Short mmCIF file of C-alpha atoms and ligand atoms in Angstrom, two decimals:
data_model
loop_
_atom_site.label_atom_id
_atom_site.label_comp_id
_atom_site.label_asym_id
_atom_site.label_seq_id
_atom_site.Cartn_x
_atom_site.Cartn_y
_atom_site.Cartn_z
CA MET F 677 -34.33 -7.24 141.72
CA THR F 678 -34.46 -9.11 138.45
CA ALA F 679 -34.76 -12.89 138.65
CA LYS F 680 -31.69 -14.73 137.36
CA THR F 681 -33.81 -17.29 135.57
CA SER F 682 -37.47 -17.29 134.68
CA HIS F 683 -39.21 -18.99 137.55
CA ARG F 684 -42.10 -18.26 139.84
CA THR F 685 -41.21 -15.53 142.28
CA TRP F 686 -40.50 -17.66 145.30
CA ALA F 687 -39.72 -21.09 143.84
CA GLU F 688 -37.00 -22.89 145.78
CA PRO F 689 -33.35 -22.34 144.71
CA TYR F 690 -32.47 -25.97 145.51
CA LYS F 691 -33.65 -29.49 144.79
CA ILE F 692 -34.24 -32.45 147.10
CA LYS F 693 -31.45 -35.04 147.43
CA MET F 694 -32.65 -37.02 150.45
CA VAL F 695 -36.02 -37.34 152.13
CA GLU F 696 -37.19 -38.16 155.64
CA LEU F 697 -40.28 -40.33 155.87
CA LEU F 698 -43.20 -39.03 157.90
CA HIS F 699 -45.47 -41.03 160.14
CA MET F 700 -49.23 -40.78 159.58
CA THR F 701 -51.61 -41.10 162.53
CA THR F 702 -55.35 -41.43 162.95
CA ARG F 703 -57.51 -38.89 164.73
CA VAL F 704 -58.05 -41.35 167.62
CA GLU F 705 -54.26 -41.75 167.99
CA ARG F 706 -53.80 -37.98 167.97
CA GLU F 707 -56.50 -37.45 170.59
CA LYS F 708 -54.63 -39.84 172.86
CA ALA F 709 -51.25 -38.31 172.07
CA ILE F 710 -52.35 -34.75 172.93
CA ARG F 711 -54.04 -35.95 176.12
CA ASP F 712 -50.84 -37.76 177.13
CA ALA F 713 -48.91 -34.57 176.32
CA GLY F 714 -51.05 -32.50 178.71
CA TYR F 715 -52.39 -30.46 175.74
CA ASN F 716 -48.93 -28.97 175.32
CA THR F 717 -47.51 -29.40 171.81
CA PHE F 718 -43.96 -29.23 173.26
CA LEU F 719 -44.64 -32.52 175.03
CA LEU F 720 -45.70 -34.46 171.93
CA ARG F 721 -43.32 -37.02 170.48
CA SER F 722 -42.19 -36.00 167.02
CA ARG F 723 -43.09 -39.43 165.60
CA ASP F 724 -46.74 -38.52 166.30
CA VAL F 725 -46.49 -35.30 164.26
CA TYR F 726 -47.15 -35.08 160.52
CA ILE F 727 -46.18 -31.46 159.68
CA ASP F 728 -44.03 -29.93 162.38
CA LEU F 729 -44.50 -26.17 162.56
CA LEU F 730 -43.55 -25.91 166.22
CA THR F 731 -40.49 -23.82 165.50
CA ASP F 732 -37.97 -22.70 162.91
CA SER F 733 -35.25 -23.25 165.52
CA GLY F 734 -32.72 -25.94 164.67
CA THR F 735 -35.17 -27.50 162.22
CA SER F 736 -33.67 -26.31 158.91
CA ALA F 737 -32.63 -28.76 156.21
CA MET F 738 -28.87 -28.46 155.73
CA SER F 739 -27.41 -28.28 152.25
CA ASP F 740 -25.01 -30.78 150.65
CA ARG F 741 -22.20 -28.27 151.31
CA GLN F 742 -23.10 -28.06 154.98
CA TRP F 743 -23.11 -31.84 155.29
CA ALA F 744 -19.75 -31.92 153.54
CA GLY F 745 -18.56 -29.32 156.06
CA LEU F 746 -19.30 -31.77 158.88
CA MET F 747 -16.51 -34.00 157.56
CA ARG F 748 -14.17 -31.05 157.53
CA GLY F 749 -14.84 -30.18 161.18
CA ASP F 750 -11.65 -29.81 163.23
CA GLU F 751 -12.44 -31.32 166.63
CA ALA F 752 -9.40 -29.90 168.40
CA TYR F 753 -10.23 -28.81 171.92
CA ALA F 754 -8.27 -25.59 171.48
CA GLY F 755 -7.66 -23.43 168.42
CA SER F 756 -9.92 -25.41 166.07
CA GLU F 757 -9.54 -24.46 162.39
CA SER F 758 -13.33 -24.56 162.18
CA PHE F 759 -13.50 -21.72 164.70
CA TYR F 760 -11.21 -19.54 162.60
CA ARG F 761 -13.25 -20.24 159.48
CA LEU F 762 -16.44 -19.30 161.32
CA GLU F 763 -14.83 -16.17 162.75
CA GLU F 764 -13.89 -15.01 159.26
CA VAL F 765 -17.45 -15.51 157.95
CA VAL F 766 -19.06 -13.79 160.94
CA ARG F 767 -16.67 -10.84 160.54
CA GLN F 768 -17.45 -10.68 156.84
CA TYR F 769 -21.25 -10.59 157.19
CA TYR F 770 -21.83 -9.15 160.67
CA GLY F 771 -18.67 -7.09 160.99
CA TYR F 772 -18.08 -7.35 164.74
CA ARG F 773 -14.47 -7.65 165.85
CA HIS F 774 -14.92 -10.47 168.37
CA LEU F 775 -16.76 -13.77 168.14
CA LEU F 776 -17.53 -16.19 170.95
CA PRO F 777 -19.39 -19.35 169.89
CA THR F 778 -22.04 -20.65 172.31
CA HIS F 779 -24.08 -23.83 172.43
CA GLN F 780 -27.17 -21.88 171.32
CA GLY F 781 -28.76 -18.43 171.61
CA ARG F 782 -29.60 -18.58 175.30
CA GLY F 783 -25.96 -19.42 176.13
CA ALA F 784 -24.98 -16.08 174.56
CA GLU F 785 -27.85 -14.30 176.34
CA HIS F 786 -26.69 -15.71 179.66
CA ILE F 787 -23.13 -14.47 179.18
CA MET F 788 -24.17 -11.05 177.92
CA SER F 789 -26.72 -10.52 180.73
CA GLN F 790 -24.21 -11.52 183.42
CA LEU F 791 -21.61 -9.15 181.97
CA LEU F 792 -23.67 -6.04 181.34
CA ILE F 793 -26.52 -6.03 183.88
CA LYS F 794 -26.20 -5.15 187.56
CA PRO F 795 -29.04 -5.67 190.03
CA GLY F 796 -31.61 -2.86 189.76
CA ASP F 797 -30.88 -2.09 186.07
CA PHE F 798 -33.57 -1.65 183.42
CA ILE F 799 -33.26 -3.18 179.98
CA PRO F 800 -35.51 -1.61 177.35
CA GLY F 801 -36.28 -3.69 174.29
CA ASN F 802 -38.49 -3.95 171.22
CA MET F 803 -40.75 -6.57 172.87
CA TYR F 804 -39.64 -9.37 175.13
CA PHE F 805 -38.38 -12.74 174.06
CA THR F 806 -38.89 -15.54 176.59
CA THR F 807 -35.28 -16.68 177.19
CA THR F 808 -33.81 -13.19 176.68
CA ARG F 809 -36.01 -11.61 179.35
CA LEU F 810 -35.45 -14.48 181.78
CA HIS F 811 -31.67 -14.07 181.55
CA GLN F 812 -32.06 -10.32 182.09
CA GLU F 813 -34.18 -11.00 185.19
CA LEU F 814 -31.81 -13.68 186.52
CA ALA F 815 -29.00 -11.09 186.31
CA GLY F 816 -31.08 -8.70 188.46
CA GLY F 817 -32.50 -6.53 185.64
CA LYS F 818 -36.04 -5.59 184.67
CA PHE F 819 -37.14 -5.66 181.05
CA VAL F 820 -39.17 -2.67 179.80
CA ASP F 821 -41.08 -2.91 176.51
CA VAL F 822 -40.41 0.12 174.29
CA ILE F 823 -41.72 -1.19 170.99
CA ILE F 824 -44.19 1.00 169.05
CA ASP F 825 -47.87 0.52 169.99
CA GLU F 826 -48.75 -0.89 166.55
CA ALA F 827 -46.73 -4.04 167.40
CA HIS F 828 -49.39 -5.05 169.90
CA ASP F 829 -52.19 -4.84 167.33
CA THR F 830 -52.44 -7.80 164.93
CA GLN F 831 -54.51 -5.74 162.50
CA SER F 832 -52.16 -2.79 162.10
CA SER F 833 -50.40 -2.97 158.73
CA HIS F 834 -47.47 -0.80 159.81
CA PRO F 835 -44.49 -1.96 157.68
CA PHE F 836 -42.02 -1.79 160.57
CA LYS F 837 -43.83 -3.04 163.66
CA GLY F 838 -40.47 -3.93 165.21
CA ASN F 839 -39.52 -0.25 165.55
CA VAL F 840 -38.47 1.19 168.87
CA ASP F 841 -40.64 4.02 170.19
CA LEU F 842 -37.98 6.59 171.06
CA ALA F 843 -40.42 8.59 173.20
CA LYS F 844 -41.06 5.50 175.37
CA LEU F 845 -37.33 4.87 175.60
CA ASP F 846 -36.61 8.46 176.57
CA GLU F 847 -39.35 8.38 179.21
CA LEU F 848 -37.68 5.37 180.82
CA VAL F 849 -34.22 6.95 180.64
CA GLN F 850 -35.52 10.21 182.17
CA GLU F 851 -37.23 8.27 184.95
CA VAL F 852 -34.45 5.87 186.01
CA GLY F 853 -31.34 7.61 184.64
CA ALA F 854 -29.05 6.42 181.83
CA ASP F 855 -26.66 4.86 184.38
CA CYS F 856 -29.31 2.22 185.16
CA VAL F 857 -29.82 1.38 181.46
CA PRO F 858 -26.75 -0.60 180.35
CA TYR F 859 -28.07 -1.38 176.90
CA ILE F 860 -31.13 -1.62 174.71
CA SER F 861 -32.03 -5.10 173.59
CA LEU F 862 -32.88 -4.73 169.91
CA GLU F 863 -34.30 -7.76 168.09
CA GLY F 864 -34.41 -8.14 164.33
CA ASN F 865 -37.75 -9.43 162.96
CA VAL F 866 -39.35 -9.42 166.38
CA ASN F 867 -40.48 -12.96 167.10
CA MET F 868 -43.22 -12.32 169.65
CA ALA F 869 -44.66 -9.50 167.54
CA GLY F 870 -45.15 -11.87 164.60
CA GLY F 871 -41.73 -11.72 162.88
CA GLN F 872 -41.90 -7.96 162.36
CA PRO F 873 -38.87 -5.89 161.28
CA PHE F 874 -37.41 -2.59 162.43
CA SER F 875 -36.46 -0.01 159.82
CA MET F 876 -33.00 1.35 159.16
CA GLU F 877 -34.38 4.84 159.71
CA ASN F 878 -35.52 3.83 163.19
CA LEU F 879 -32.18 2.16 163.95
CA LYS F 880 -30.25 5.28 162.87
CA ALA F 881 -32.38 7.47 165.16
CA LEU F 882 -31.91 4.95 167.99
CA HIS F 883 -28.16 4.95 167.39
CA SER F 884 -27.93 8.76 167.69
CA TYR F 885 -30.02 8.70 170.85
CA CYS F 886 -28.00 5.91 172.47
CA ARG F 887 -24.66 7.48 171.57
CA GLU F 888 -25.76 10.72 173.19
CA LYS F 889 -26.86 8.93 176.39
CA GLY F 890 -23.98 6.43 176.55
CA ILE F 891 -26.30 3.40 176.19
CA LEU F 892 -25.13 0.37 174.20
CA ILE F 893 -27.26 -1.24 171.48
CA MET F 894 -27.08 -5.03 171.71
CA LEU F 895 -28.71 -6.76 168.76
CA ASP F 896 -30.56 -10.05 168.92
CA ALA F 897 -29.31 -11.11 165.49
CA THR F 898 -31.27 -14.36 165.41
CA ARG F 899 -33.45 -13.37 162.41
CA THR F 900 -31.72 -10.19 161.32
CA ILE F 901 -30.89 -11.41 157.82
CA GLU F 902 -34.65 -11.75 157.33
CA ASN F 903 -35.04 -8.22 158.77
CA ALA F 904 -32.56 -6.96 156.16
CA PHE F 905 -34.73 -8.50 153.43
CA PHE F 906 -37.75 -6.49 154.65
CA ILE F 907 -35.72 -3.27 154.80
CA ARG F 908 -34.74 -3.76 151.16
CA GLU F 909 -38.35 -4.40 150.23
CA ARG F 910 -40.01 -1.62 152.25
CA GLU F 911 -37.54 1.23 152.69
CA ALA F 912 -37.11 3.21 149.49
CA ALA F 913 -33.49 4.18 150.18
CA TYR F 914 -32.52 0.49 150.29
CA ALA F 915 -34.42 -0.77 147.22
CA GLY F 916 -31.29 -1.43 145.16
CA LYS F 917 -29.07 -2.76 147.97
CA SER F 918 -28.14 -6.35 148.76
CA VAL F 919 -29.33 -8.19 151.86
CA LYS F 920 -25.65 -8.64 152.76
CA SER F 921 -24.88 -4.94 152.72
CA ILE F 922 -28.02 -4.08 154.71
CA LEU F 923 -27.15 -6.70 157.33
CA ARG F 924 -23.69 -5.18 157.67
CA GLU F 925 -25.10 -1.67 158.00
CA ILE F 926 -27.43 -2.85 160.80
CA CYS F 927 -24.54 -4.43 162.70
CA ASP F 928 -22.31 -1.38 162.21
CA LEU F 929 -24.94 0.68 164.06
CA THR F 930 -24.87 -1.68 167.06
CA ASP F 931 -22.28 -2.60 169.69
CA GLY F 932 -22.59 -6.36 169.70
CA CYS F 933 -25.06 -9.19 169.38
CA THR F 934 -26.40 -12.46 170.63
CA MET F 935 -27.34 -15.01 168.01
CA SER F 936 -29.27 -18.23 167.88
CA ALA F 937 -27.69 -19.75 164.78
CA LYS F 938 -30.51 -22.31 164.75
CA LYS F 939 -32.63 -19.86 162.74
CA ASP F 940 -31.15 -17.56 160.05
CA ALA F 941 -27.87 -19.51 159.93
CA LEU F 942 -29.50 -22.78 158.80
CA THR F 943 -27.92 -25.03 161.42
CA ASN F 944 -29.41 -27.56 163.79
CA ILE F 945 -27.51 -26.24 166.82
CA GLY F 946 -25.33 -23.29 167.77
CA GLY F 947 -25.16 -19.64 168.63
CA PHE F 948 -22.72 -16.86 169.33
CA PHE F 949 -22.00 -13.64 171.16
CA CYS F 950 -20.18 -10.83 169.38
CA CYS F 951 -18.89 -7.44 170.46
CA ASN F 952 -16.38 -4.80 169.43
CA ASP F 953 -15.07 -3.86 172.86
CA ASP F 954 -11.79 -5.65 173.79
CA GLU F 955 -12.29 -5.56 177.52
CA LEU F 956 -15.88 -6.80 177.33
CA PHE F 957 -14.71 -9.65 175.12
CA GLN F 958 -12.00 -10.66 177.59
CA ARG F 959 -14.64 -10.95 180.29
CA ALA F 960 -17.01 -12.83 177.97
CA LYS F 961 -14.29 -15.37 177.11
CA ASN F 962 -13.66 -15.89 180.79
CA LEU F 963 -17.34 -16.58 181.55
CA ALA F 964 -17.49 -18.92 178.56
CA VAL F 965 -15.05 -21.35 180.12
CA ILE F 966 -17.37 -21.70 183.11
CA TYR F 967 -20.68 -22.10 181.30
CA GLU F 968 -20.01 -23.08 177.67
CA GLY F 969 -16.51 -24.37 176.91
CA LEU F 970 -13.21 -22.96 175.69
CA HIS F 971 -13.61 -19.70 173.71
CA THR F 972 -12.71 -21.40 170.40
CA TYR F 973 -15.64 -23.82 170.58
CA GLY F 974 -18.08 -22.52 173.20
CA GLY F 975 -20.11 -25.70 173.57
CA LEU F 976 -20.07 -26.63 169.89
CA ALA F 977 -18.32 -29.38 167.99
CA GLY F 978 -15.93 -28.27 165.23
CA ARG F 979 -18.36 -29.71 162.70
CA ASP F 980 -21.20 -27.54 164.06
CA MET F 981 -19.05 -24.45 163.46
CA GLU F 982 -18.35 -25.60 159.88
CA ALA F 983 -22.07 -26.08 159.24
CA MET F 984 -22.72 -22.61 160.61
CA ALA F 985 -20.05 -20.93 158.50
CA GLN F 986 -21.44 -22.51 155.33
CA GLY F 987 -25.04 -21.87 156.47
CA LEU F 988 -24.31 -18.14 156.77
CA HIS F 989 -23.01 -18.00 153.19
CA GLU F 990 -26.29 -19.56 152.05
CA ALA F 991 -28.49 -17.48 154.37
CA VAL F 992 -27.43 -14.15 152.87
CA MET F 993 -28.24 -15.33 149.33
CA GLU F 994 -31.04 -13.25 147.82
CA GLU F 995 -32.80 -16.26 146.29
CA HIS F 996 -32.77 -18.12 149.60
CA GLN F 997 -34.52 -15.28 151.39
CA ALA F 998 -37.01 -14.81 148.54
CA ALA F 999 -37.99 -18.49 148.78
CA ARG F 1000 -38.02 -18.51 152.56
CA ILE F 1001 -40.23 -15.46 152.97
CA GLY F 1002 -42.22 -16.34 149.84
CA GLN F 1003 -43.28 -19.66 151.33
CA VAL F 1004 -44.42 -18.03 154.59
CA ARG F 1005 -46.44 -15.52 152.55
CA TYR F 1006 -47.98 -18.28 150.47
CA LEU F 1007 -49.40 -19.90 153.60
CA GLY F 1008 -50.36 -16.57 155.18
CA ASN F 1009 -52.21 -15.34 152.10
CA LYS F 1010 -54.10 -18.63 151.78
CA LEU F 1011 -55.30 -18.29 155.37
CA ALA F 1012 -56.15 -14.60 155.05
CA ASP F 1013 -58.12 -15.31 151.84
CA ALA F 1014 -60.13 -17.93 153.76
CA GLY F 1015 -61.08 -15.32 156.38
CA ILE F 1016 -58.80 -16.63 159.15
CA PRO F 1017 -57.71 -13.86 161.56
CA ILE F 1018 -53.93 -13.72 161.16
CA GLY F 1019 -51.32 -11.19 162.28
CA LEU F 1020 -50.50 -8.63 159.61
CA PRO F 1021 -48.28 -7.91 157.78
CA ILE F 1022 -47.26 -11.55 157.30
CA GLY F 1023 -43.86 -11.94 159.00
CA SER F 1024 -40.74 -13.76 157.90
CA HIS F 1025 -40.62 -16.97 159.86
CA ALA F 1026 -44.20 -17.83 160.69
CA VAL F 1027 -47.86 -17.14 160.22
CA PHE F 1028 -49.44 -16.04 163.49
CA ILE F 1029 -53.11 -16.77 164.13
CA ASP F 1030 -54.96 -14.35 166.36
CA ALA F 1031 -56.51 -16.70 168.92
CA LYS F 1032 -58.49 -13.91 170.60
CA ARG F 1033 -60.36 -13.32 167.36
CA PHE F 1034 -60.48 -17.00 166.40
CA LEU F 1035 -61.94 -18.05 169.79
CA PRO F 1036 -63.58 -14.89 171.17
CA HIS F 1037 -65.67 -17.00 173.58
CA VAL F 1038 -62.57 -18.35 175.42
CA GLU F 1039 -61.27 -15.91 178.01
CA GLN F 1040 -57.52 -15.31 178.19
CA ASP F 1041 -56.88 -17.11 181.48
CA SER F 1042 -58.34 -20.22 179.83
CA TYR F 1043 -55.46 -20.05 177.34
CA PRO F 1044 -57.19 -19.80 173.94
CA ALA F 1045 -53.95 -20.03 171.92
CA GLN F 1046 -52.85 -23.14 173.83
CA ALA F 1047 -56.26 -24.74 173.21
CA LEU F 1048 -56.16 -23.83 169.52
CA ALA F 1049 -52.68 -25.26 168.98
CA ALA F 1050 -53.92 -28.54 170.52
CA GLU F 1051 -56.95 -28.52 168.14
CA PHE F 1052 -54.76 -28.06 165.05
CA TYR F 1053 -52.77 -31.09 166.10
CA VAL F 1054 -55.86 -33.25 166.63
CA GLU F 1055 -57.35 -32.11 163.31
CA SER F 1056 -54.41 -32.96 161.03
CA GLY F 1057 -51.24 -33.79 162.95
CA VAL F 1058 -49.96 -30.24 162.37
CA ARG F 1059 -47.90 -29.08 165.34
CA ALA F 1060 -47.97 -25.35 166.13
CA MET F 1061 -46.87 -23.34 169.19
CA GLU F 1062 -48.68 -21.08 171.64
CA ARG F 1063 -47.33 -17.52 171.83
CA GLY F 1064 -49.65 -15.81 174.29
CA ASN F 1065 -50.58 -15.94 177.96
CA VAL F 1066 -48.70 -19.18 178.67
CA SER F 1067 -45.48 -17.99 176.96
CA ALA F 1068 -45.66 -14.57 178.65
CA GLY F 1069 -45.65 -16.19 182.12
CA ARG F 1070 -46.36 -14.40 185.39
CA ASP F 1071 -45.42 -10.95 186.53
CA PRO F 1072 -42.72 -11.58 189.18
CA GLU F 1073 -44.13 -8.76 191.36
CA THR F 1074 -47.85 -9.63 191.34
CA GLY F 1075 -47.69 -13.34 190.50
CA ASN F 1076 -50.57 -12.85 188.03
CA ASN F 1077 -50.63 -14.05 184.44
CA ARG F 1078 -49.20 -11.27 182.26
CA ARG F 1079 -52.18 -11.51 179.84
CA PRO F 1080 -50.34 -10.02 176.83
CA ALA F 1081 -52.23 -8.08 174.17
CA LEU F 1082 -51.12 -10.68 171.62
CA GLU F 1083 -52.62 -14.14 172.09
CA LEU F 1084 -51.24 -16.02 169.12
CA VAL F 1085 -50.72 -19.47 167.68
CA ARG F 1086 -47.53 -19.61 165.64
CA LEU F 1087 -47.33 -21.78 162.54
CA THR F 1088 -43.57 -21.63 162.17
CA LEU F 1089 -41.91 -22.72 158.94
CA PRO F 1090 -38.63 -24.60 159.16
CA ARG F 1091 -36.28 -23.44 156.41
CA ARG F 1092 -36.08 -25.60 153.25
CA VAL F 1093 -38.09 -28.46 154.77
CA TYR F 1094 -41.72 -28.51 153.61
CA THR F 1095 -43.35 -28.19 150.21
CA GLN F 1096 -46.19 -26.11 148.81
CA ALA F 1097 -48.49 -29.15 149.09
CA HIS F 1098 -47.69 -29.35 152.80
CA MET F 1099 -48.70 -25.69 153.11
CA ASP F 1100 -52.02 -26.54 151.47
CA VAL F 1101 -52.62 -29.27 154.07
CA VAL F 1102 -51.87 -26.80 156.86
CA ALA F 1103 -54.29 -24.24 155.41
CA GLU F 1104 -57.04 -26.89 155.12
CA CYS F 1105 -56.44 -27.91 158.71
CA VAL F 1106 -56.84 -24.35 160.01
CA VAL F 1107 -59.95 -23.74 157.93
CA ASN F 1108 -61.57 -26.98 159.18
CA VAL F 1109 -60.92 -26.00 162.78
CA PHE F 1110 -62.24 -22.50 162.09
CA GLN F 1111 -65.52 -23.98 160.90
CA ARG F 1112 -66.05 -25.74 164.22
CA ARG F 1113 -64.48 -23.05 166.41
CA LYS F 1114 -67.60 -22.48 168.54
CA GLN F 1115 -67.26 -25.98 170.03
CA ILE F 1116 -63.70 -25.39 171.20
CA GLN F 1117 -63.29 -24.92 174.96
CA GLY F 1118 -60.43 -23.39 176.91
CA LEU F 1119 -57.92 -25.20 179.11
CA LYS F 1120 -56.91 -25.11 182.74
CA MET F 1121 -53.27 -25.44 183.77
CA THR F 1122 -52.62 -28.47 185.96
CA PHE F 1123 -48.82 -28.22 186.22
CA GLU F 1124 -46.73 -25.09 186.05
CA PRO F 1125 -42.92 -25.15 186.08
CA GLU F 1126 -41.05 -22.26 187.71
CA TYR F 1127 -39.20 -21.03 184.62
CA LEU F 1128 -40.28 -20.70 180.97
CA ARG F 1129 -43.48 -22.54 181.76
CA PHE F 1130 -44.66 -22.89 178.15
CA PHE F 1131 -42.08 -25.62 177.49
CA GLN F 1132 -43.30 -28.06 180.14
CA ALA F 1133 -46.69 -26.91 181.55
CA ARG F 1134 -49.59 -29.38 181.45
CA PHE F 1135 -53.26 -28.66 180.88
CA GLU F 1136 -56.64 -30.32 180.75
CA PRO F 1137 -59.81 -29.23 178.99
CA LEU F 1138 -62.28 -27.16 180.94
CA ALA F 1139 -65.53 -29.02 181.43
CA LYS F 1140 -68.14 -28.05 178.86
CA ASN F 1141 -70.16 -24.95 179.88
CA ASN F 1142 -67.63 -24.21 182.60
O1 LIG J 2586 -33.25 -21.35 171.32
P1 LIG J 2586 -31.95 -20.64 171.45
O2 LIG J 2586 -31.38 -20.72 172.82
O3 LIG J 2586 -30.95 -21.01 170.40
O4 LIG J 2586 -32.25 -19.08 171.13
C1 LIG J 2586 -33.02 -18.28 171.96
C2 LIG J 2586 -33.68 -17.20 171.15
C3 LIG J 2586 -33.24 -15.92 171.26
N1 LIG J 2586 -33.82 -14.92 170.54
C4 LIG J 2586 -34.85 -15.13 169.71
C5 LIG J 2586 -35.43 -13.99 168.97
C6 LIG J 2586 -35.35 -16.41 169.56
O5 LIG J 2586 -36.35 -16.60 168.71
C7 LIG J 2586 -34.77 -17.49 170.30
C8 LIG J 2586 -35.29 -18.81 170.24
N2 LIG J 2586 -36.42 -19.05 169.64
C9 LIG J 2586 -37.11 -20.18 169.58
C10 LIG J 2586 -36.64 -21.44 170.18
C11 LIG J 2586 -38.35 -20.17 168.84
O6 LIG J 2586 -38.98 -21.23 168.70
O7 LIG J 2586 -38.74 -19.09 168.36
#
């Protein structure tokens, strides 16, 4: 791709019109804040955070056009014009026939799981996502990981660590029968694997396999525009194509999707479910009125749908994706150059720190990634998120911690929010903590909620030499 103007490769294609002031804290204040939060960064108050890299979900900066869209929102209960505008944009970029807005991604996951899964079913997928798997389990299904082995190894530089291992998938289908596999849950830029893409070649092979077996492919489209960017960059046959056309080709090979619009789509709230099948859509609309709202708003205000429609136009822009992914790489490369163990290749939405290699002396049931995220906060007011043993939860059959191969701290970059100087502060923070890593102890869990424990669990430090 040739740059339209001469600028540095990933410089931002926008300028700042309004700023939000940040609150600075002292180390003593942060030590108290993290103690009060039970060493869980989800329980910190945002006013106590300097650089918030907890998540890229709902944290994007909206553009002037999105803010203008808020004024245009049609707040009719039924048949809102904003819905029809959103429907047109989703059809244009994603290509599915039917759109059902939902309050956010998990609302769509709930509806889809209830519609497609019957008790005793198996749902293969390219690695679990927390809310996705929980909804599959609540519907009576069992998730089975069929991602390629390289995805579980932070040091593998495989360009498409989000690929499905078709041999693993076939083994499952042979064992349980295709009738017990309603669909494969295929995520773009797999979050828990470090923001790693699948290739179009892999998706085409998956499509042929699933057509032959009568298994649907349901896409988690949350970060699939970013996946399309990686396909263009890494798959020779797509080098000259646009992100838009690659996104469309991905969707055309799938049967429907769930979407958290709080990521790719640059909005602060929202999601949707899409499908091509008329009968499935009828049933989805009917469930929506119980759990979300009428099918032309699905838990969203008209203005939210306007912001989403405009956000999607901006999200598929080449220069937006170049800046987005460029900024993540800037931070990742700085950390890698300083010898910090990070997940490779650097993903699209976050830099993942390998807590097992950062804190080899902390055993996994003492939650090294949770402890490390708390240390980053105390060091510099940088808020990160654990993506390891706490997030993975317990095996429902044994009740034991799942102890996933990946024990990661995620430094997640909100879209269009922070500057290069902020990234330098984050890198300094991580390097400072790395220098004193031997003094860092693990944690013990003192409160564990029943579902999605990482959001609300509380911890305290293990006594020294424990
Ligand atoms: O947070 P929701 O309900 O809008 O979306 C749930 C969800 C579904 N799929 C994927 C791949 C996600 O990443 C996701 C939410 N992710 C969050 C909140 C995150 O911090 O990564």
